[in-house]
Short mmCIF file of C-alpha atoms in Angstrom, two decimals:
data_model
loop_
_atom_site.label_atom_id
_atom_site.label_comp_id
_atom_site.label_asym_id
_atom_site.label_seq_id
_atom_site.Cartn_x
_atom_site.Cartn_y
_atom_site.Cartn_z
CA UNK A 1 8.31 17.49 24.63
CA UNK A 2 7.56 13.77 24.30
CA UNK A 3 4.81 11.52 22.95
CA UNK A 4 4.57 7.75 22.59
CA UNK A 5 2.01 5.41 21.10
CA UNK A 6 1.04 3.35 18.09
CA UNK A 7 0.37 4.60 14.59
CA UNK A 8 0.06 3.64 10.95
CA UNK A 9 2.67 4.85 8.49
CA UNK A 10 1.39 7.34 5.93
CA UNK A 11 4.40 8.62 4.00
CA UNK A 12 8.16 8.70 4.21
CA UNK A 13 10.53 11.11 2.48
CA UNK A 14 14.28 10.57 2.41
CA UNK A 15 16.29 13.19 4.29
CA UNK A 16 20.03 13.31 3.74
CA UNK A 17 21.92 10.06 3.27
CA UNK A 18 20.30 7.79 5.85
CA UNK A 19 17.35 9.51 7.51
CA UNK A 20 13.63 9.63 6.65
CA UNK A 21 11.01 12.23 7.50
CA UNK A 22 8.11 10.01 8.51
CA UNK A 23 4.42 10.97 8.57
CA UNK A 24 2.12 8.74 10.64
CA UNK A 25 -1.53 8.70 11.65
CA UNK A 26 -2.28 8.29 15.35
CA UNK A 27 -5.65 8.06 17.06
CA UNK A 28 -4.68 10.28 19.98
CA UNK A 29 -2.59 12.97 18.29
CA UNK A 30 -3.70 12.92 14.65
CA UNK A 31 -1.16 13.27 11.87
CA UNK A 32 2.43 13.52 13.15
CA UNK A 33 5.77 14.03 11.45
CA UNK A 34 9.26 13.30 12.71
CA UNK A 35 12.78 12.44 11.65
CA UNK A 36 13.83 8.77 11.75
CA UNK A 37 17.65 8.49 11.84
CA UNK A 38 18.72 5.48 9.78
CA UNK A 39 15.22 5.12 8.40
CA UNK A 40 16.50 4.70 4.84
CA UNK A 41 18.27 1.41 5.62
CA UNK A 42 16.88 -1.72 3.96
CA UNK A 43 15.67 -3.21 7.25
CA UNK A 44 13.96 -0.04 8.41
CA UNK A 45 12.55 0.81 4.98
CA UNK A 46 10.58 -2.45 5.02
CA UNK A 47 9.18 -1.61 8.46
CA UNK A 48 8.22 1.91 7.33
CA UNK A 49 6.11 0.87 4.34
CA UNK A 50 2.85 2.88 4.08
CA UNK A 51 0.03 1.17 5.96
CA UNK A 52 2.22 -0.73 8.43
CA UNK A 53 1.58 -0.34 12.16
CA UNK A 54 4.51 0.85 14.27
CA UNK A 55 5.24 1.80 17.88
CA UNK A 56 6.71 5.27 18.27
CA UNK A 57 8.34 7.61 20.70
CA UNK A 58 8.48 11.23 19.51
CA UNK A 59 10.77 13.74 21.16
CA UNK A 60 11.47 17.40 20.50
CA UNK A 61 12.97 20.23 22.50
CA UNK A 62 10.04 22.49 21.55
CA UNK A 63 6.48 21.53 20.62
CA UNK A 64 6.59 23.22 17.20
CA UNK A 65 9.80 21.47 16.12
CA UNK A 66 9.89 18.53 13.69
CA UNK A 67 11.17 16.22 16.42
CA UNK A 68 12.67 12.74 16.19
CA UNK A 69 10.93 9.36 16.11
CA UNK A 70 12.27 6.22 17.76
CA UNK A 71 10.43 3.47 15.87
CA UNK A 72 9.78 -0.17 16.69
CA UNK A 73 7.91 -2.63 14.46
CA UNK A 74 4.26 -3.22 15.21
CA UNK A 75 1.95 -5.10 12.84
CA UNK A 76 2.90 -5.35 9.19
CA UNK A 77 0.21 -5.38 6.50
CA UNK A 78 1.89 -7.40 3.72
CA UNK A 79 -1.33 -7.66 1.74
CA UNK A 80 -1.08 -3.96 0.90
CA UNK A 81 1.76 -4.65 -1.54
CA UNK A 82 0.55 -8.08 -2.68
CA UNK A 83 -1.65 -6.80 -5.51
CA UNK A 84 -2.06 -3.77 -7.74
CA UNK A 85 -5.50 -2.81 -6.39
CA UNK A 86 -4.43 -2.87 -2.74
CA UNK A 87 -1.25 -0.95 -3.55
CA UNK A 88 -3.26 1.70 -5.38
CA UNK A 89 -5.67 1.78 -2.45
CA UNK A 90 -3.10 2.37 0.27
CA UNK A 91 -1.34 4.95 -1.89
CA UNK A 92 -4.59 6.88 -2.33
CA UNK A 93 -5.62 6.69 1.34
CA UNK A 94 -2.24 7.75 2.72
CA UNK A 95 -1.82 10.50 0.10
CA UNK A 96 -5.28 11.95 0.81
CA UNK A 97 -4.76 11.96 4.57
CA UNK A 98 -1.30 13.54 4.36
CA UNK A 99 -2.75 16.12 1.94
CA UNK A 100 -5.97 16.97 3.79
CA UNK A 101 -5.28 16.75 7.52
CA UNK A 102 -3.45 19.41 9.52
CA UNK A 103 -0.74 18.09 11.80
CA UNK A 104 -1.55 17.17 15.40
CA UNK A 105 -5.29 17.55 14.91
CA UNK A 106 -6.83 14.25 16.09
CA UNK A 107 -9.79 12.69 14.27
CA UNK A 108 -10.42 9.42 16.15
CA UNK A 109 -13.42 8.31 14.06
CA UNK A 110 -11.57 8.91 10.80
CA UNK A 111 -8.53 7.10 12.18
CA UNK A 112 -10.67 4.11 13.17
CA UNK A 113 -12.28 4.05 9.71
CA UNK A 114 -8.83 4.22 8.12
CA UNK A 115 -7.53 1.30 10.18
CA UNK A 116 -10.56 -0.83 9.25
CA UNK A 117 -10.15 0.03 5.57
CA UNK A 118 -6.43 -0.82 5.60
CA UNK A 119 -7.25 -4.13 7.32
CA UNK A 120 -9.77 -4.96 4.56
CA UNK A 121 -7.20 -4.15 1.89
CA UNK A 122 -4.57 -6.23 3.68
CA UNK A 123 -6.96 -9.20 3.93
CA UNK A 124 -7.78 -9.14 0.21
CA UNK A 125 -11.48 -8.55 0.86
CA UNK A 126 -13.77 -6.53 -1.40
CA UNK A 127 -13.13 -3.06 -0.02
CA UNK A 128 -14.37 -0.83 -2.86
CA UNK A 129 -17.58 0.27 -1.12
CA UNK A 130 -15.71 0.67 2.17
CA UNK A 131 -13.36 3.05 0.37
CA UNK A 132 -16.31 5.10 -0.89
CA UNK A 133 -17.67 5.34 2.67
CA UNK A 134 -14.20 6.32 3.85
CA UNK A 135 -14.13 9.27 1.42
CA UNK A 136 -17.49 10.38 2.79
CA UNK A 137 -16.11 10.12 6.32
CA UNK A 138 -13.11 12.25 5.31
CA UNK A 139 -15.43 14.96 4.00
CA UNK A 140 -17.56 14.76 7.14
CA UNK A 141 -14.63 14.96 9.55
CA UNK A 142 -13.34 18.12 7.90
CA UNK A 143 -16.72 19.83 8.04
CA UNK A 144 -17.87 19.21 4.48
CA UNK A 145 -20.10 16.17 4.96
CA UNK A 146 -22.90 15.22 2.59
CA UNK A 147 -26.48 14.98 3.87
CA UNK A 148 -28.15 12.35 1.70
CA UNK A 149 -30.82 11.28 4.20
CA UNK A 150 -33.66 13.62 3.19
CA UNK A 151 -34.66 16.25 0.66
CA UNK A 152 -33.24 19.68 1.42
CA UNK A 153 -36.40 21.33 0.06
CA UNK A 154 -39.28 19.21 1.36
CA UNK A 155 -37.71 17.03 4.05
CA UNK A 156 -38.95 13.89 2.26
CA UNK A 157 -36.91 10.70 2.56
CA UNK A 158 -38.37 9.07 -0.56
CA UNK A 159 -37.71 9.80 -4.22
CA UNK A 160 -34.27 11.31 -3.67
CA UNK A 161 -32.59 11.78 -7.04
CA UNK A 162 -30.12 14.67 -6.89
CA UNK A 163 -27.52 16.41 -4.76
CA UNK A 164 -26.94 20.14 -4.54
CA UNK A 165 -23.40 20.83 -5.82
CA UNK A 166 -23.08 23.64 -3.28
CA UNK A 167 -24.62 22.37 -0.06
CA UNK A 168 -24.08 18.63 -0.53
CA UNK A 169 -27.70 17.95 0.45
CA UNK A 170 -30.05 15.58 -1.33
CA UNK A 171 -32.99 16.81 -3.40
CA UNK A 172 -36.00 14.75 -4.48
CA UNK A 173 -36.98 14.46 -8.13
CA UNK A 174 -40.27 16.22 -7.40
CA UNK A 175 -38.63 19.17 -5.64
CA UNK A 176 -35.86 19.59 -8.22
CA UNK A 177 -38.20 20.73 -11.01
CA UNK A 178 -36.50 23.01 -13.53
CA UNK A 179 -33.33 23.03 -11.40
CA UNK A 180 -32.61 19.35 -12.12
CA UNK A 181 -30.02 20.02 -14.88
CA UNK A 182 -27.98 22.10 -12.40
CA UNK A 183 -27.92 19.37 -9.75
CA UNK A 184 -25.68 16.32 -9.40
CA UNK A 185 -27.25 12.87 -9.80
CA UNK A 186 -27.59 10.86 -6.59
CA UNK A 187 -26.47 7.30 -7.42
CA UNK A 188 -28.56 4.34 -6.31
CA UNK A 189 -25.52 3.11 -4.39
CA UNK A 190 -25.92 6.13 -2.09
CA UNK A 191 -29.69 5.96 -1.77
CA UNK A 192 -30.84 7.61 -4.98
CA UNK A 193 -33.63 6.28 -7.12
CA UNK A 194 -32.74 4.70 -10.45
CA UNK A 195 -29.24 3.66 -11.46
CA UNK A 196 -25.74 4.62 -10.48
CA UNK A 197 -23.04 2.38 -9.05
CA UNK A 198 -19.53 2.80 -7.73
CA UNK A 199 -18.23 4.95 -10.58
CA UNK A 200 -21.07 7.45 -10.17
CA UNK A 201 -20.72 7.46 -6.39
CA UNK A 202 -16.97 8.14 -6.59
CA UNK A 203 -17.66 10.88 -9.13
CA UNK A 204 -19.98 12.48 -6.56
CA UNK A 205 -17.51 12.32 -3.68
CA UNK A 206 -14.78 13.42 -6.08
CA UNK A 207 -16.73 16.57 -6.88
CA UNK A 208 -16.87 17.56 -3.22
CA UNK A 209 -13.28 16.56 -2.54
CA UNK A 210 -12.37 18.92 -5.36
CA UNK A 211 -14.62 21.92 -4.70
CA UNK A 212 -14.69 21.69 -0.90
CA UNK A 213 -11.29 20.35 0.14
CA UNK A 214 -8.94 21.09 -2.76
CA UNK A 215 -10.21 24.57 -3.62
CA UNK A 216 -11.43 25.86 -0.25
CA UNK A 217 -9.73 23.95 2.56
CA UNK A 218 -6.34 22.79 1.28
CA UNK A 219 -5.66 25.10 -1.66
CA UNK A 220 -3.88 22.40 -3.66
CA UNK A 221 -5.10 19.85 -6.25
CA UNK A 222 -6.19 16.40 -5.17
CA UNK A 223 -3.35 13.86 -5.05
CA UNK A 224 -2.99 12.01 -8.35
CA UNK A 225 -3.08 8.72 -6.42
CA UNK A 226 -6.83 9.20 -5.93
CA UNK A 227 -7.51 9.39 -9.69
CA UNK A 228 -5.35 6.30 -10.29
CA UNK A 229 -7.30 4.33 -7.69
CA UNK A 230 -10.68 5.39 -9.07
CA UNK A 231 -9.55 4.33 -12.53
CA UNK A 232 -8.63 0.87 -11.22
CA UNK A 233 -11.85 0.43 -9.26
CA UNK A 234 -14.13 1.59 -12.08
CA UNK A 235 -12.22 0.47 -15.16
CA UNK A 236 -11.91 4.02 -16.48
CA UNK A 237 -9.02 6.20 -17.50
CA UNK A 238 -7.46 8.35 -14.75
CA UNK A 239 -9.15 11.75 -14.75
CA UNK A 240 -6.95 14.79 -15.39
CA UNK A 241 -9.60 17.18 -14.07
CA UNK A 242 -8.60 16.79 -10.41
#
């Protein structure tokens, strides 16, 4: 079995004295893992930093084997390690993808969104809202997307103020009635009326990452890197809840 193409590095784990088990994200094949002989050397370790683009050839005798990667440098993203925010960002993105996605299950739209987000981080742009949208894309790609476009009860597009914690659908203030205390607030940043910025929006996506992905889909807690990033972006303490 053989595959070749370009990918972005997600994670690398040392294997033995000199090898690395590399996890990468490809547009065509999804998340892939393989052994990189000599990947722990200083020269190769720099090339295999999370977020960097590489060219790969994967080979295995059988399709379900780990296989071996032959790796060539592609496009480095040095900005990802140039500052604490970008480093926290790439750590969160790569950890979430490696945690949530099954191997060899392609998600081209999510991959494209990931590449754009990593490019923004690398360039030093303001990528905080792009990260929020990326989390929403992750939920959507795995079948747990939020529908914040209209009220789940009345179909109205105006006066949206809440989100159902079960269905992930928006609810207007008028339709919520006595159920309002049981609903999640819809931040203004995501189309809700009233207040609510990035911290509230990330709290909302965090709820669904926890109850939909962590508890139902993956069966493991959210990566701690996500809480550390949210704390940096919002100026809060890292949450121990997820």
